Amino acid sequence: LENKTILIYAEQGLGDEILFASCFADIITKARHCVIECAPRLAPLFSRSFPSATVQGAERGDINWLFNAPKIDVQIAAGSLPRFFRPTLESFPDKPSYLVANSQRTEYWRSRLALLRPGLKVGICWRSGLTRGERHKFYSELTQWGEIFKSPGVHFINLQYGECIEELREAEDKFGVTITTFPDLDLRNEIDESAALTACMNIVISASTAVCEMAGALGVESYRIDPHGVLWDTLGCTDRIPWHPSIRLF
């Protein structure tokens, strides 16, 4: 790759794109130049995090942008990068983060959170936006979080993307807890803004979703709630995820 330009093209879901981005720094050092394709909503975050690469946001299946891209010598799917850069558990770097949130927007959200009552700011996400088929087995309902909501000295911040107002209201009524939601933030589509808010959290508690991947990629301490059994991305580990040193498994 020394004198070549490589295209890394996106695949799978948003959380997968964030996960496999953990290998971008490795390949950037090997190639003359890297062109990174990603979901458009990830482009600002990826551009800031990997400034020496050309980052192109594109909807899945759209190849028109390639006509104006640098000449591509070789290509690889983002999900194939670990084959070369993470062949063993020992090859996973013990670095706390690899994505960089917008520092100005992080300060903005920190100032808004400071208006809340004192206490730990804990971001929560309990399910994916896609729960059809067998996927519902991987997630809980927010009304099952009673023991978590009993934690003293905690202010809970909603990081759940998509329509969830009724679920939040039901949990608040059942447990007498306040869960702060920012209605002016589109957590599904304004990913760079969502990353800035996530970076302000003391802890994130989440199911295995893009929210948890984002927290891990930003180096935020996180607790991931897993179903019984071992998910593929744990690579056999039972208490941690090799990709994200800041995430603990439960």
PDB file of C-alpha atoms in Angstrom:
ATOM      1  CA  LEU A   1       0.000   0.000   0.000  1.00  0.00           C
ATOM      2  CA  GLU A   2       3.010   2.289   0.273  1.00  0.00           C
ATOM      3  CA  ASN A   3       2.365   4.117  -3.004  1.00  0.00           C
ATOM      4  CA  LYS A   4      -1.325   3.335  -3.370  1.00  0.00           C
ATOM      5  CA  THR A   5      -4.647   4.981  -2.644  1.00  0.00           C
ATOM      6  CA  ILE A   6      -7.109   2.640  -0.981  1.00  0.00           C
ATOM      7  CA  LEU A   7     -10.872   2.942  -0.804  1.00  0.00           C
ATOM      8  CA  ILE A   8     -12.458   1.705   2.441  1.00  0.00           C
ATOM      9  CA  TYR A   9     -16.131   1.295   1.731  1.00  0.00           C
ATOM     10  CA  ALA A  10     -18.924   1.205   4.282  1.00  0.00           C
ATOM     11  CA  GLU A  11     -21.074  -1.809   5.053  1.00  0.00           C
ATOM     12  CA  GLN A  12     -23.675  -2.978   7.575  1.00  0.00           C
ATOM     13  CA  GLY A  13     -25.217  -0.646  10.155  1.00  0.00           C
ATOM     14  CA  LEU A  14     -24.171   2.613  11.771  1.00  0.00           C
ATOM     15  CA  GLY A  15     -22.795   0.876  14.855  1.00  0.00           C
ATOM     16  CA  ASP A  16     -20.725  -1.443  12.661  1.00  0.00           C
ATOM     17  CA  GLU A  17     -19.286   1.538  10.786  1.00  0.00           C
ATOM     18  CA  ILE A  18     -18.231   3.089  14.093  1.00  0.00           C
ATOM     19  CA  LEU A  19     -16.767  -0.203  15.346  1.00  0.00           C
ATOM     20  CA  PHE A  20     -14.667  -0.899  12.239  1.00  0.00           C
ATOM     21  CA  ALA A  21     -13.432   2.696  12.199  1.00  0.00           C
ATOM     22  CA  SER A  22     -11.187   1.581  15.060  1.00  0.00           C
ATOM     23  CA  CYS A  23      -8.900   0.157  12.347  1.00  0.00           C
ATOM     24  CA  PHE A  24      -8.726   3.309  10.215  1.00  0.00           C
ATOM     25  CA  ALA A  25      -5.673   4.770  11.960  1.00  0.00           C
ATOM     26  CA  ASP A  26      -3.778   1.527  11.304  1.00  0.00           C
ATOM     27  CA  ILE A  27      -4.362   1.506   7.563  1.00  0.00           C
ATOM     28  CA  ILE A  28      -3.850   5.258   7.197  1.00  0.00           C
ATOM     29  CA  THR A  29      -0.225   4.734   8.292  1.00  0.00           C
ATOM     30  CA  LYS A  30       0.256   2.013   5.666  1.00  0.00           C
ATOM     31  CA  ALA A  31      -1.192   3.602   2.531  1.00  0.00           C
ATOM     32  CA  ARG A  32      -0.202   6.680   0.570  1.00  0.00           C
ATOM     33  CA  HIS A  33      -3.781   7.875   0.939  1.00  0.00           C
ATOM     34  CA  CYS A  34      -7.080   6.537   2.277  1.00  0.00           C
ATOM     35  CA  VAL A  35     -10.525   7.338   0.931  1.00  0.00           C
ATOM     36  CA  ILE A  36     -13.162   6.454   3.521  1.00  0.00           C
ATOM     37  CA  GLU A  37     -16.790   6.036   2.528  1.00  0.00           C
ATOM     38  CA  CYS A  38     -19.357   6.278   5.322  1.00  0.00           C
ATOM     39  CA  ALA A  39     -22.979   7.103   6.037  1.00  0.00           C
ATOM     40  CA  PRO A  40     -23.493  10.852   5.401  1.00  0.00           C
ATOM     41  CA  ARG A  41     -24.396  11.485   9.037  1.00  0.00           C
ATOM     42  CA  LEU A  42     -20.996  10.089  10.116  1.00  0.00           C
ATOM     43  CA  ALA A  43     -18.957  12.208   7.707  1.00  0.00           C
ATOM     44  CA  PRO A  44     -18.341  15.261   9.962  1.00  0.00           C
ATOM     45  CA  LEU A  45     -17.229  13.054  12.866  1.00  0.00           C
ATOM     46  CA  PHE A  46     -14.995  10.854  10.693  1.00  0.00           C
ATOM     47  CA  SER A  47     -13.471  13.869   8.901  1.00  0.00           C
ATOM     48  CA  ARG A  48     -12.445  15.396  12.230  1.00  0.00           C
ATOM     49  CA  SER A  49     -11.167  12.101  13.611  1.00  0.00           C
ATOM     50  CA  PHE A  50      -9.150  11.095  10.523  1.00  0.00           C
ATOM     51  CA  PRO A  51      -7.999  14.422   9.038  1.00  0.00           C
ATOM     52  CA  SER A  52      -5.355  12.950   6.710  1.00  0.00           C
ATOM     53  CA  ALA A  53      -7.937  10.787   4.921  1.00  0.00           C
ATOM     54  CA  THR A  54     -10.545  11.786   2.359  1.00  0.00           C
ATOM     55  CA  VAL A  55     -13.923  11.099   3.984  1.00  0.00           C
ATOM     56  CA  GLN A  56     -16.963  10.825   1.734  1.00  0.00           C
ATOM     57  CA  GLY A  57     -20.490  10.513   3.053  1.00  0.00           C
ATOM     58  CA  ALA A  58     -22.669   8.514   0.668  1.00  0.00           C
ATOM     59  CA  GLU A  59     -25.971   6.713   0.840  1.00  0.00           C
ATOM     60  CA  ARG A  60     -25.639   2.964   0.478  1.00  0.00           C
ATOM     61  CA  GLY A  61     -25.396   2.027  -3.193  1.00  0.00           C
ATOM     62  CA  ASP A  62     -24.522   5.538  -4.404  1.00  0.00           C
ATOM     63  CA  ILE A  63     -21.305   5.371  -6.420  1.00  0.00           C
ATOM     64  CA  ASN A  64     -21.618   8.661  -8.329  1.00  0.00           C
ATOM     65  CA  TRP A  65     -19.214  10.388  -5.957  1.00  0.00           C
ATOM     66  CA  LEU A  66     -16.432   8.042  -7.114  1.00  0.00           C
ATOM     67  CA  PHE A  67     -16.231   9.864 -10.456  1.00  0.00           C
ATOM     68  CA  ASN A  68     -14.806  12.893  -8.634  1.00  0.00           C
ATOM     69  CA  ALA A  69     -12.747  10.951  -6.081  1.00  0.00           C
ATOM     70  CA  PRO A  70      -8.961  10.484  -6.180  1.00  0.00           C
ATOM     71  CA  LYS A  71      -7.793   7.602  -8.364  1.00  0.00           C
ATOM     72  CA  ILE A  72      -8.394   4.373  -6.438  1.00  0.00           C
ATOM     73  CA  ASP A  73      -5.758   1.633  -6.676  1.00  0.00           C
ATOM     74  CA  VAL A  74      -7.251  -0.942  -4.284  1.00  0.00           C
ATOM     75  CA  GLN A  75     -10.374  -1.310  -2.169  1.00  0.00           C
ATOM     76  CA  ILE A  76     -11.543  -3.116   0.949  1.00  0.00           C
ATOM     77  CA  ALA A  77     -14.744  -3.369   2.965  1.00  0.00           C
ATOM     78  CA  ALA A  78     -14.484  -1.699   6.372  1.00  0.00           C
ATOM     79  CA  GLY A  79     -15.493  -4.954   8.059  1.00  0.00           C
ATOM     80  CA  SER A  80     -12.545  -6.776   6.462  1.00  0.00           C
ATOM     81  CA  LEU A  81      -9.922  -4.517   8.041  1.00  0.00           C
ATOM     82  CA  PRO A  82      -9.775  -6.520  11.307  1.00  0.00           C
ATOM     83  CA  ARG A  83      -8.639  -9.559   9.311  1.00  0.00           C
ATOM     84  CA  PHE A  84      -5.346  -7.755   8.756  1.00  0.00           C
ATOM     85  CA  PHE A  85      -5.049  -5.469  11.783  1.00  0.00           C
ATOM     86  CA  ARG A  86      -6.726  -7.456  14.605  1.00  0.00           C
ATOM     87  CA  PRO A  87      -5.737 -11.103  14.033  1.00  0.00           C
ATOM     88  CA  THR A  88      -5.377 -11.836  17.777  1.00  0.00           C
ATOM     89  CA  LEU A  89      -6.696 -10.374  21.014  1.00  0.00           C
ATOM     90  CA  GLU A  90      -3.199  -9.057  21.692  1.00  0.00           C
ATOM     91  CA  SER A  91      -3.307  -6.999  18.499  1.00  0.00           C
ATOM     92  CA  PHE A  92      -6.106  -4.780  19.808  1.00  0.00           C
ATOM     93  CA  PRO A  93      -4.561  -1.475  20.972  1.00  0.00           C
ATOM     94  CA  ASP A  94      -5.286  -0.399  24.505  1.00  0.00           C
ATOM     95  CA  LYS A  95      -6.112   3.168  23.486  1.00  0.00           C
ATOM     96  CA  PRO A  96      -9.055   4.879  25.174  1.00  0.00           C
ATOM     97  CA  SER A  97     -10.624   6.409  22.060  1.00  0.00           C
ATOM     98  CA  TYR A  98     -10.316   6.944  18.319  1.00  0.00           C
ATOM     99  CA  LEU A  99     -13.169   9.319  17.486  1.00  0.00           C
ATOM    100  CA  VAL A 100     -12.983  13.039  18.291  1.00  0.00           C
ATOM    101  CA  ALA A 101     -16.105  14.976  19.231  1.00  0.00           C
ATOM    102  CA  ASN A 102     -16.524  18.637  18.340  1.00  0.00           C
ATOM    103  CA  SER A 103     -14.969  20.400  21.336  1.00  0.00           C
ATOM    104  CA  GLN A 104     -17.099  23.537  20.990  1.00  0.00           C
ATOM    105  CA  ARG A 105     -20.310  21.521  20.871  1.00  0.00           C
ATOM    106  CA  THR A 106     -19.134  19.398  23.788  1.00  0.00           C
ATOM    107  CA  GLU A 107     -18.705  22.560  25.851  1.00  0.00           C
ATOM    108  CA  TYR A 108     -22.179  23.679  24.769  1.00  0.00           C
ATOM    109  CA  TRP A 109     -23.774  20.443  25.985  1.00  0.00           C
ATOM    110  CA  ARG A 110     -21.708  20.481  29.143  1.00  0.00           C
ATOM    111  CA  SER A 111     -23.098  23.924  29.932  1.00  0.00           C
ATOM    112  CA  ARG A 112     -26.671  22.707  29.387  1.00  0.00           C
ATOM    113  CA  LEU A 113     -26.110  19.681  31.581  1.00  0.00           C
ATOM    114  CA  ALA A 114     -24.698  21.959  34.286  1.00  0.00           C
ATOM    115  CA  LEU A 115     -28.170  23.520  34.605  1.00  0.00           C
ATOM    116  CA  LEU A 116     -29.514  20.195  35.906  1.00  0.00           C
ATOM    117  CA  ARG A 117     -29.320  19.175  39.532  1.00  0.00           C
ATOM    118  CA  PRO A 118     -25.898  17.959  40.751  1.00  0.00           C
ATOM    119  CA  GLY A 119     -24.974  14.307  40.265  1.00  0.00           C
ATOM    120  CA  LEU A 120     -23.515  11.887  37.788  1.00  0.00           C
ATOM    121  CA  LYS A 121     -24.763  12.330  34.223  1.00  0.00           C
ATOM    122  CA  VAL A 122     -25.647   8.851  32.960  1.00  0.00           C
ATOM    123  CA  GLY A 123     -26.697   8.386  29.349  1.00  0.00           C
ATOM    124  CA  ILE A 124     -29.115   5.532  28.656  1.00  0.00           C
ATOM    125  CA  CYS A 125     -30.144   3.527  25.591  1.00  0.00           C
ATOM    126  CA  TRP A 126     -32.119   0.308  25.926  1.00  0.00           C
ATOM    127  CA  ARG A 127     -32.742  -0.956  22.390  1.00  0.00           C
ATOM    128  CA  SER A 128     -31.896  -0.615  18.733  1.00  0.00           C
ATOM    129  CA  GLY A 129     -34.179   1.161  16.320  1.00  0.00           C
ATOM    130  CA  LEU A 130     -34.512  -2.203  14.553  1.00  0.00           C
ATOM    131  CA  THR A 131     -36.198  -4.872  16.697  1.00  0.00           C
ATOM    132  CA  ARG A 132     -37.960  -7.077  14.162  1.00  0.00           C
ATOM    133  CA  GLY A 133     -37.424 -10.819  13.877  1.00  0.00           C
ATOM    134  CA  GLU A 134     -35.118 -12.269  16.516  1.00  0.00           C
ATOM    135  CA  ARG A 135     -33.473  -8.933  17.321  1.00  0.00           C
ATOM    136  CA  HIS A 136     -35.870  -8.185  20.190  1.00  0.00           C
ATOM    137  CA  LYS A 137     -34.060 -10.864  22.240  1.00  0.00           C
ATOM    138  CA  PHE A 138     -31.013  -8.594  22.451  1.00  0.00           C
ATOM    139  CA  TYR A 139     -32.831  -5.725  24.134  1.00  0.00           C
ATOM    140  CA  SER A 140     -34.765  -4.899  27.265  1.00  0.00           C
ATOM    141  CA  GLU A 141     -37.735  -2.680  27.899  1.00  0.00           C
ATOM    142  CA  LEU A 142     -37.109   0.514  29.826  1.00  0.00           C
ATOM    143  CA  THR A 143     -39.694  -0.578  32.395  1.00  0.00           C
ATOM    144  CA  GLN A 144     -37.225  -3.341  33.370  1.00  0.00           C
ATOM    145  CA  TRP A 145     -34.628  -0.799  34.504  1.00  0.00           C
ATOM    146  CA  GLY A 146     -36.022  -0.310  38.001  1.00  0.00           C
ATOM    147  CA  GLU A 147     -32.850  -1.366  39.821  1.00  0.00           C
ATOM    148  CA  ILE A 148     -30.753   1.010  37.727  1.00  0.00           C
ATOM    149  CA  PHE A 149     -33.114   3.916  38.346  1.00  0.00           C
ATOM    150  CA  LYS A 150     -32.784   3.382  42.121  1.00  0.00           C
ATOM    151  CA  SER A 151     -29.138   4.521  41.970  1.00  0.00           C
ATOM    152  CA  PRO A 152     -28.698   7.622  44.142  1.00  0.00           C
ATOM    153  CA  GLY A 153     -26.945  10.778  43.000  1.00  0.00           C
ATOM    154  CA  VAL A 154     -27.625  10.118  39.315  1.00  0.00           C
ATOM    155  CA  HIS A 155     -29.195  12.209  36.598  1.00  0.00           C
ATOM    156  CA  PHE A 156     -30.338  10.098  33.634  1.00  0.00           C
ATOM    157  CA  ILE A 157     -29.973  11.484  30.097  1.00  0.00           C
ATOM    158  CA  ASN A 158     -31.830   9.942  27.178  1.00  0.00           C
ATOM    159  CA  LEU A 159     -29.557   8.857  24.317  1.00  0.00           C
ATOM    160  CA  GLN A 160     -32.140   6.546  22.729  1.00  0.00           C
ATOM    161  CA  TYR A 161     -32.622   7.492  19.083  1.00  0.00           C
ATOM    162  CA  GLY A 162     -35.959   7.259  17.293  1.00  0.00           C
ATOM    163  CA  GLU A 163     -39.456   7.609  18.683  1.00  0.00           C
ATOM    164  CA  CYS A 164     -39.421   6.696  22.382  1.00  0.00           C
ATOM    165  CA  ILE A 165     -41.459   9.352  24.196  1.00  0.00           C
ATOM    166  CA  GLU A 166     -44.110   6.884  25.373  1.00  0.00           C
ATOM    167  CA  GLU A 167     -41.460   4.481  26.716  1.00  0.00           C
ATOM    168  CA  LEU A 168     -39.780   7.301  28.622  1.00  0.00           C
ATOM    169  CA  ARG A 169     -43.073   8.495  30.084  1.00  0.00           C
ATOM    170  CA  GLU A 170     -44.048   4.972  31.147  1.00  0.00           C
ATOM    171  CA  ALA A 171     -40.730   4.429  32.944  1.00  0.00           C
ATOM    172  CA  GLU A 172     -40.875   7.838  34.627  1.00  0.00           C
ATOM    173  CA  ASP A 173     -44.401   7.159  35.899  1.00  0.00           C
ATOM    174  CA  LYS A 174     -43.527   3.655  37.095  1.00  0.00           C
ATOM    175  CA  PHE A 175     -40.303   4.522  38.939  1.00  0.00           C
ATOM    176  CA  GLY A 176     -40.757   8.184  39.818  1.00  0.00           C
ATOM    177  CA  VAL A 177     -37.548   9.035  38.007  1.00  0.00           C
ATOM    178  CA  THR A 178     -36.757  11.994  35.750  1.00  0.00           C
ATOM    179  CA  ILE A 179     -35.082  11.196  32.418  1.00  0.00           C
ATOM    180  CA  THR A 180     -33.845  14.281  30.633  1.00  0.00           C
ATOM    181  CA  THR A 181     -34.486  14.433  26.887  1.00  0.00           C
ATOM    182  CA  PHE A 182     -33.410  17.251  24.602  1.00  0.00           C
ATOM    183  CA  PRO A 183     -36.199  17.613  22.019  1.00  0.00           C
ATOM    184  CA  ASP A 184     -34.109  19.987  19.904  1.00  0.00           C
ATOM    185  CA  LEU A 185     -31.557  17.207  19.194  1.00  0.00           C
ATOM    186  CA  ASP A 186     -32.243  14.532  16.573  1.00  0.00           C
ATOM    187  CA  LEU A 187     -30.245  11.659  18.067  1.00  0.00           C
ATOM    188  CA  ARG A 188     -30.768   9.482  14.989  1.00  0.00           C
ATOM    189  CA  ASN A 189     -29.561  11.886  12.315  1.00  0.00           C
ATOM    190  CA  GLU A 190     -27.470  14.571  14.044  1.00  0.00           C
ATOM    191  CA  ILE A 191     -24.661  12.164  14.853  1.00  0.00           C
ATOM    192  CA  ASP A 192     -21.922  14.749  15.321  1.00  0.00           C
ATOM    193  CA  GLU A 193     -24.099  16.593  17.823  1.00  0.00           C
ATOM    194  CA  SER A 194     -25.035  13.319  19.490  1.00  0.00           C
ATOM    195  CA  ALA A 195     -21.334  12.479  19.832  1.00  0.00           C
ATOM    196  CA  ALA A 196     -20.718  15.836  21.542  1.00  0.00           C
ATOM    197  CA  LEU A 197     -23.490  15.119  24.060  1.00  0.00           C
ATOM    198  CA  THR A 198     -22.273  11.552  24.629  1.00  0.00           C
ATOM    199  CA  ALA A 199     -18.763  12.829  25.343  1.00  0.00           C
ATOM    200  CA  CYS A 200     -20.190  14.753  28.315  1.00  0.00           C
ATOM    201  CA  MET A 201     -21.534  11.663  30.069  1.00  0.00           C
ATOM    202  CA  ASN A 202     -19.906  10.266  33.204  1.00  0.00           C
ATOM    203  CA  ILE A 203     -21.218   6.826  32.253  1.00  0.00           C
ATOM    204  CA  VAL A 204     -23.316   5.396  29.439  1.00  0.00           C
ATOM    205  CA  ILE A 205     -25.546   2.371  30.091  1.00  0.00           C
ATOM    206  CA  SER A 206     -26.737   0.837  26.861  1.00  0.00           C
ATOM    207  CA  ALA A 207     -27.727  -2.244  24.968  1.00  0.00           C
ATOM    208  CA  SER A 208     -25.488  -3.294  22.083  1.00  0.00           C
ATOM    209  CA  THR A 209     -26.383  -0.415  19.757  1.00  0.00           C
ATOM    210  CA  ALA A 210     -24.700   2.410  17.864  1.00  0.00           C
ATOM    211  CA  VAL A 211     -25.014   4.481  21.065  1.00  0.00           C
ATOM    212  CA  CYS A 212     -22.756   2.059  22.924  1.00  0.00           C
ATOM    213  CA  GLU A 213     -20.311   1.896  20.004  1.00  0.00           C
ATOM    214  CA  MET A 214     -20.153   5.684  19.959  1.00  0.00           C
ATOM    215  CA  ALA A 215     -19.487   5.877  23.684  1.00  0.00           C
ATOM    216  CA  GLY A 216     -16.712   3.302  23.406  1.00  0.00           C
ATOM    217  CA  ALA A 217     -15.171   5.031  20.396  1.00  0.00           C
ATOM    218  CA  LEU A 218     -15.126   8.312  22.351  1.00  0.00           C
ATOM    219  CA  GLY A 219     -13.577   6.624  25.394  1.00  0.00           C
ATOM    220  CA  VAL A 220     -16.587   7.207  27.656  1.00  0.00           C
ATOM    221  CA  GLU A 221     -16.961   4.725  30.505  1.00  0.00           C
ATOM    222  CA  SER A 222     -19.853   2.456  29.546  1.00  0.00           C
ATOM    223  CA  TYR A 223     -21.830  -0.521  30.798  1.00  0.00           C
ATOM    224  CA  ARG A 224     -23.281  -2.694  28.030  1.00  0.00           C
ATOM    225  CA  ILE A 225     -26.294  -4.862  28.826  1.00  0.00           C
ATOM    226  CA  ASP A 226     -26.014  -8.076  26.834  1.00  0.00           C
ATOM    227  CA  PRO A 227     -28.379 -11.016  26.425  1.00  0.00           C
ATOM    228  CA  HIS A 228     -27.386 -14.407  27.806  1.00  0.00           C
ATOM    229  CA  GLY A 229     -24.757 -15.960  25.565  1.00  0.00           C
ATOM    230  CA  VAL A 230     -21.770 -14.391  23.854  1.00  0.00           C
ATOM    231  CA  LEU A 231     -22.152 -11.800  21.098  1.00  0.00           C
ATOM    232  CA  TRP A 232     -19.729 -12.010  18.184  1.00  0.00           C
ATOM    233  CA  ASP A 233     -17.942  -8.747  18.890  1.00  0.00           C
ATOM    234  CA  THR A 234     -16.761  -9.927  22.323  1.00  0.00           C
ATOM    235  CA  LEU A 235     -14.492 -12.455  20.558  1.00  0.00           C
ATOM    236  CA  GLY A 236     -15.017 -14.846  23.461  1.00  0.00           C
ATOM    237  CA  CYS A 237     -14.407 -12.341  26.268  1.00  0.00           C
ATOM    238  CA  THR A 238     -17.031 -12.330  29.006  1.00  0.00           C
ATOM    239  CA  ASP A 239     -16.392  -9.011  30.762  1.00  0.00           C
ATOM    240  CA  ARG A 240     -15.130  -6.658  28.091  1.00  0.00           C
ATOM    241  CA  ILE A 241     -15.040  -5.828  24.390  1.00  0.00           C
ATOM    242  CA  PRO A 242     -11.534  -5.880  22.912  1.00  0.00           C
ATOM    243  CA  TRP A 243     -12.457  -3.042  20.545  1.00  0.00           C
ATOM    244  CA  HIS A 244     -13.423  -0.639  23.343  1.00  0.00           C
ATOM    245  CA  PRO A 245     -11.401  -0.665  26.600  1.00  0.00           C
ATOM    246  CA  SER A 246     -13.900   1.712  28.267  1.00  0.00           C
ATOM    247  CA  ILE A 247     -16.889  -0.702  27.939  1.00  0.00           C
ATOM    248  CA  ARG A 248     -17.738  -3.310  30.566  1.00  0.00           C
ATOM    249  CA  LEU A 249     -20.144  -6.135  29.801  1.00  0.00           C
ATOM    250  CA  PHE A 250     -23.097  -7.149  31.970  1.00  0.00           C
TER     251      PHE A 250
END
